[in-house]
Coordinates of C-alpha atoms in Angstrom, one line a residue:
M1 CA 0.0 0.0 0.1
N2 CA 1.6 3.3 -1.2
L3 CA 1.5 6.7 0.6
N4 CA -1.2 8.1 -1.6
E5 CA -3.7 5.2 -0.8
I6 CA -2.8 5.8 2.9
H7 CA -3.8 9.4 2.5
K8 CA -6.9 8.5 0.9
I9 CA -7.9 6.1 3.7
V10 CA -7.2 9.0 6.2
S11 CA -9.1 11.6 4.2
S12 CA -12.1 9.2 3.9
L13 CA -12.1 8.3 7.6
K14 CA -11.8 12.0 8.5
Q15 CA -14.9 12.8 6.5
R16 CA -16.9 9.9 7.9
V17 CA -15.9 10.4 11.5
F18 CA -16.2 14.3 11.8
K19 CA -19.0 14.7 9.3
K20 CA -21.4 15.1 12.3
A21 CA -18.8 16.0 15.0
N22 CA -19.2 18.8 17.2
S23 CA -17.4 20.5 20.2
H24 CA -19.7 18.9 22.6
S25 CA -19.0 15.3 21.4
I26 CA -15.3 15.9 21.5
G27 CA -15.7 17.6 25.0
A28 CA -17.5 14.4 26.1
L29 CA -14.9 12.3 24.7
K30 CA -12.3 14.2 26.7
S31 CA -14.1 13.3 29.9
S32 CA -13.9 9.5 29.0
F33 CA -10.3 9.3 29.9
K34 CA -8.6 10.7 33.0
G35 CA -5.9 13.3 32.4
T36 CA -2.9 13.7 34.6
G37 CA -3.6 17.1 36.2
L38 CA -4.8 20.6 35.4
Q39 CA -3.4 23.5 33.4
F40 CA -4.3 27.2 33.3
R41 CA -6.7 28.1 30.4
E42 CA -7.8 31.7 30.6
H43 CA -9.2 34.4 33.0
Q44 CA -12.8 35.3 33.1
I45 CA -14.7 38.0 35.0
Y46 CA -15.9 36.8 38.4
Q47 CA -19.5 36.3 38.6
H48 CA -21.7 35.5 41.6
G49 CA -21.5 31.6 42.6
D50 CA -17.9 31.3 41.2
E51 CA -15.1 29.8 43.5
I52 CA -13.4 32.5 45.4
R53 CA -10.3 30.5 45.6
F54 CA -9.7 30.9 42.0
I55 CA -9.7 34.8 42.1
D56 CA -6.6 36.2 40.7
W57 CA -5.7 38.7 43.6
K58 CA -2.8 40.3 41.6
L59 CA -4.8 40.9 38.6
L60 CA -7.6 42.4 40.9
A61 CA -5.1 44.8 42.5
K62 CA -4.0 46.0 39.0
T63 CA -7.5 46.3 37.4
S64 CA -9.8 46.8 40.2
T65 CA -11.9 44.1 38.4
P66 CA -12.2 40.6 39.9
F67 CA -11.2 37.8 37.6
I68 CA -10.9 34.2 38.2
K69 CA -8.5 31.6 36.7
T70 CA -10.0 28.9 34.8
F71 CA -8.3 25.5 34.1
E72 CA -8.5 22.5 31.7
E73 CA -7.6 18.9 32.1
E74 CA -3.9 18.3 30.9
R75 CA -4.1 15.7 28.4
N76 CA -1.3 13.1 28.7
V77 CA -3.4 10.0 28.4
E78 CA -2.0 7.0 26.7
I79 CA -4.8 4.9 25.0
V80 CA -3.8 1.3 24.3
I81 CA -5.8 -0.4 21.6
V82 CA -5.6 -4.3 21.2
I83 CA -6.7 -5.8 18.1
D84 CA -7.5 -9.4 17.8
A85 CA -6.2 -10.6 14.4
G86 CA -7.2 -14.4 14.9
M87 CA -8.8 -16.4 12.0
N88 CA -12.3 -15.8 13.6
M89 CA -11.9 -12.2 12.9
W90 CA -11.7 -12.7 9.1
H91 CA -15.4 -13.0 8.2
G92 CA -18.3 -10.5 8.5
H93 CA -20.9 -9.0 6.6
R94 CA -21.0 -8.1 2.8
G95 CA -17.2 -8.0 2.4
K96 CA -16.5 -6.1 5.6
T97 CA -14.6 -8.4 8.0
K98 CA -14.7 -8.0 11.7
F99 CA -10.9 -7.4 11.6
Q100 CA -11.5 -4.4 9.2
A101 CA -14.1 -2.9 11.5
A102 CA -11.5 -3.1 14.2
C103 CA -9.0 -1.3 12.0
E104 CA -11.4 1.5 11.0
I105 CA -12.2 1.8 14.9
T106 CA -8.6 2.2 15.6
C107 CA -8.0 4.7 12.9
L108 CA -11.0 6.6 14.4
M109 CA -9.2 6.6 17.6
Y110 CA -6.0 8.0 16.1
L111 CA -8.0 10.9 14.7
L112 CA -10.0 11.6 17.7
A113 CA -6.8 11.4 19.9
K114 CA -5.4 14.3 17.8
E115 CA -8.4 16.4 18.9
T116 CA -7.9 15.5 22.5
N117 CA -4.1 15.8 22.8
D118 CA -3.9 12.1 23.7
Q119 CA -1.6 9.3 22.3
V120 CA -2.6 5.9 20.8
R121 CA -0.4 2.8 21.2
T122 CA -1.8 0.0 19.0
I123 CA -1.2 -3.8 19.7
I124 CA -2.0 -6.3 16.9
I125 CA -2.2 -9.9 18.2
S126 CA -1.9 -12.6 15.6
N127 CA 0.9 -15.2 15.3
D128 CA 3.2 -12.4 16.5
I129 CA 2.4 -9.5 19.0
I130 CA 2.9 -6.3 16.9
T131 CA 3.4 -3.2 19.0
L132 CA 3.3 0.3 17.4
P133 CA 4.7 3.4 19.0
K134 CA 2.5 6.1 20.5
L135 CA 1.2 8.4 17.9
N136 CA -2.0 10.3 17.1
G137 CA -3.8 11.9 14.1
D138 CA -2.6 11.5 10.5
K139 CA 0.7 10.2 11.4
G140 CA -0.8 7.6 13.7
V141 CA -3.1 6.3 10.8
A142 CA -0.3 6.2 8.3
A143 CA 1.9 4.2 10.7
F144 CA -0.9 1.8 11.3
V145 CA -1.8 1.3 7.9
S146 CA 1.8 0.9 7.0
A147 CA 2.2 -1.7 9.7
L148 CA -0.8 -3.7 8.6
D149 CA 0.6 -3.8 5.0
K150 CA 4.1 -4.8 6.3
H151 CA 2.5 -7.9 8.1
N152 CA 0.1 -8.9 5.2
L153 CA -2.8 -7.7 7.5
N154 CA -4.6 -5.1 5.2
F155 CA -8.1 -3.8 4.7
Q156 CA -8.4 -6.1 1.6
E157 CA -9.9 -9.6 1.8
V158 CA -7.6 -12.3 2.5
E159 CA -7.5 -16.2 2.1
I160 CA -8.1 -17.6 5.5
D161 CA -5.8 -20.5 4.5
N162 CA -3.0 -18.2 4.3
L163 CA -3.4 -16.7 7.8
P164 CA -1.0 -17.7 10.4
P165 CA -2.0 -19.2 13.6
M166 CA -2.5 -17.3 16.7
G167 CA 0.5 -16.9 19.1
H168 CA 0.5 -18.5 22.6
C169 CA -2.5 -17.6 24.7
L170 CA -0.1 -16.9 27.6
D171 CA 1.8 -14.3 25.7
R172 CA -1.4 -12.5 24.9
H173 CA -2.4 -12.5 28.6
V174 CA 0.9 -11.1 29.7
E175 CA 1.1 -8.3 27.1
I176 CA -2.4 -7.1 27.9
L177 CA -2.0 -7.2 31.6
K178 CA 1.2 -5.3 31.5
H179 CA -0.7 -2.3 30.2
V180 CA -3.5 -2.8 32.5
K181 CA -1.2 -2.7 35.5
R182 CA 0.2 0.5 34.3
N183 CA -3.3 2.1 34.4
R184 CA -3.4 3.0 30.7
E185 CA -6.7 3.4 29.1
I186 CA -7.2 -0.1 27.3
I187 CA -9.6 -0.7 24.4
L188 CA -10.1 -4.4 23.5
L189 CA -11.4 -5.2 20.0
S190 CA -12.3 -9.0 19.3
D191 CA -15.1 -11.4 19.1
F192 CA -13.6 -13.3 22.0
L193 CA -14.3 -16.4 20.3
D194 CA -10.6 -17.6 20.6
F195 CA -8.7 -14.7 22.1
L196 CA -8.5 -14.7 25.9
D197 CA -9.5 -17.3 28.5
P198 CA -12.7 -16.4 30.2
N199 CA -11.2 -16.2 33.4
I200 CA -8.5 -14.0 32.3
L201 CA -11.0 -11.9 30.5
R202 CA -13.0 -11.2 33.5
Q203 CA -9.7 -10.4 35.5
V204 CA -9.0 -7.7 32.7
V205 CA -12.3 -6.3 31.9
F206 CA -13.3 -5.6 35.5
N207 CA -10.6 -3.1 35.5
K208 CA -12.0 0.6 35.4
N209 CA -9.5 1.6 32.7
V210 CA -10.5 -1.3 30.3
H211 CA -13.1 -0.8 27.5
A212 CA -13.9 -4.1 25.9
F213 CA -15.8 -4.3 22.5
R214 CA -17.1 -7.5 21.1
I215 CA -17.3 -7.1 17.3
L216 CA -19.7 -9.6 15.7
G217 CA -20.9 -10.7 12.2
P218 CA -24.2 -12.4 11.3
L219 CA -22.5 -15.7 11.3
D220 CA -21.5 -15.2 15.0
E221 CA -25.2 -14.8 16.1
M222 CA -26.7 -17.8 14.4
D223 CA -29.0 -19.3 17.1
K224 CA -28.1 -23.1 17.0
T225 CA -25.8 -23.8 14.3
P226 CA -22.1 -23.7 15.3
F227 CA -19.8 -22.4 12.6
T228 CA -16.4 -23.7 11.5
I229 CA -13.6 -21.9 9.9
L230 CA -10.6 -23.5 8.1
G231 CA -7.1 -22.4 8.8
R232 CA -3.5 -23.5 9.2
G233 CA -1.9 -25.0 12.1
E234 CA 1.6 -24.4 13.4
N235 CA 3.0 -27.4 11.5
G236 CA 1.3 -26.1 8.3
D237 CA -1.6 -28.6 8.4
S238 CA -5.2 -27.6 7.9
V239 CA -7.2 -27.2 11.1
Y240 CA -10.7 -26.4 12.1
Q241 CA -11.9 -24.0 14.7
S242 CA -15.5 -24.2 15.8
A243 CA -17.4 -21.9 18.0
S244 CA -21.0 -21.7 19.1
H245 CA -22.5 -18.3 19.9
D246 CA -24.4 -19.5 22.8
L247 CA -21.3 -21.1 24.4
V248 CA -19.5 -17.8 24.1
E249 CA -22.3 -15.8 25.6
K250 CA -22.3 -18.2 28.5
N251 CA -18.5 -17.8 28.9
L252 CA -18.6 -14.1 28.6
N253 CA -21.6 -13.1 30.7
L254 CA -20.0 -9.7 31.1
K255 CA -22.1 -6.5 31.3
K256 CA -18.9 -4.3 30.6
V257 CA -18.2 -6.1 27.2
K258 CA -20.2 -3.9 24.8
T259 CA -21.4 -5.5 21.4
L260 CA -20.6 -3.9 17.9
R261 CA -22.2 -5.5 15.0
V262 CA -20.4 -5.3 11.5
K263 CA -23.8 -5.1 9.6
E264 CA -24.7 -1.9 11.7
R265 CA -23.1 1.5 12.1
Y266 CA -20.3 0.2 14.3
L267 CA -18.4 3.6 14.1
D268 CA -21.4 5.4 15.5
E269 CA -22.1 2.8 18.0
F270 CA -18.4 2.9 19.1
I271 CA -18.7 6.6 19.7
K272 CA -21.8 6.4 21.6
E273 CA -20.3 3.8 24.0
M274 CA -17.2 5.6 24.5
L275 CA -19.1 8.8 25.2

């Protein structure tokens, strides 16, 4: 994927993301994540009911007019996005895979992070654990798309038989818990069919700084028929992975896990859930 294609994707995402955006929604997003402190913003004329402790007494002495200092939250939040790139993420609805939806959400977060002065670190979990440096805005999107292209995980359709097997489950647990313990804001994007052990998932999700989103396609929500996906094992042999929606629902049973459906307006729903 060349630089021109990356810029086209960035431009398209911006138009889609910010078409209906306004200062209120951006401000609400800012309050979703905690900053590290307060910084001075501006002076405002004192009005009845304002906090007396914020009066600037030096300015009052110079102007004979009471002014108060206003502050805003200092934005140094690091948002860690963890994307499941396992075999079950490569089906979806009308050519849009669950993995593609997760990638669009990630690009959305890069763009929004630029508006809120935050930083995004992305971790893609496939056969390897791919960790991208902290970035935001266009640079973040460009670096993310380039990394996908480098590892043959792009926005285009792929042959499931050519996908590598998932890495060791323990490695995934360790990598995610490392960031949870550092109190970073974590966004998990997965269908959770074959991603984390249910016990580990409960341990992770119940942290207040973790935001878990389960991305589903129509096939995932078939009532009774389990589905099967063909892939490649570590030795190169064909293997089958089967999962039942009902079984996964019982294993999850977590109110904090929000559902996004590929066949719906998942970007809009993601924003609503984050706000």
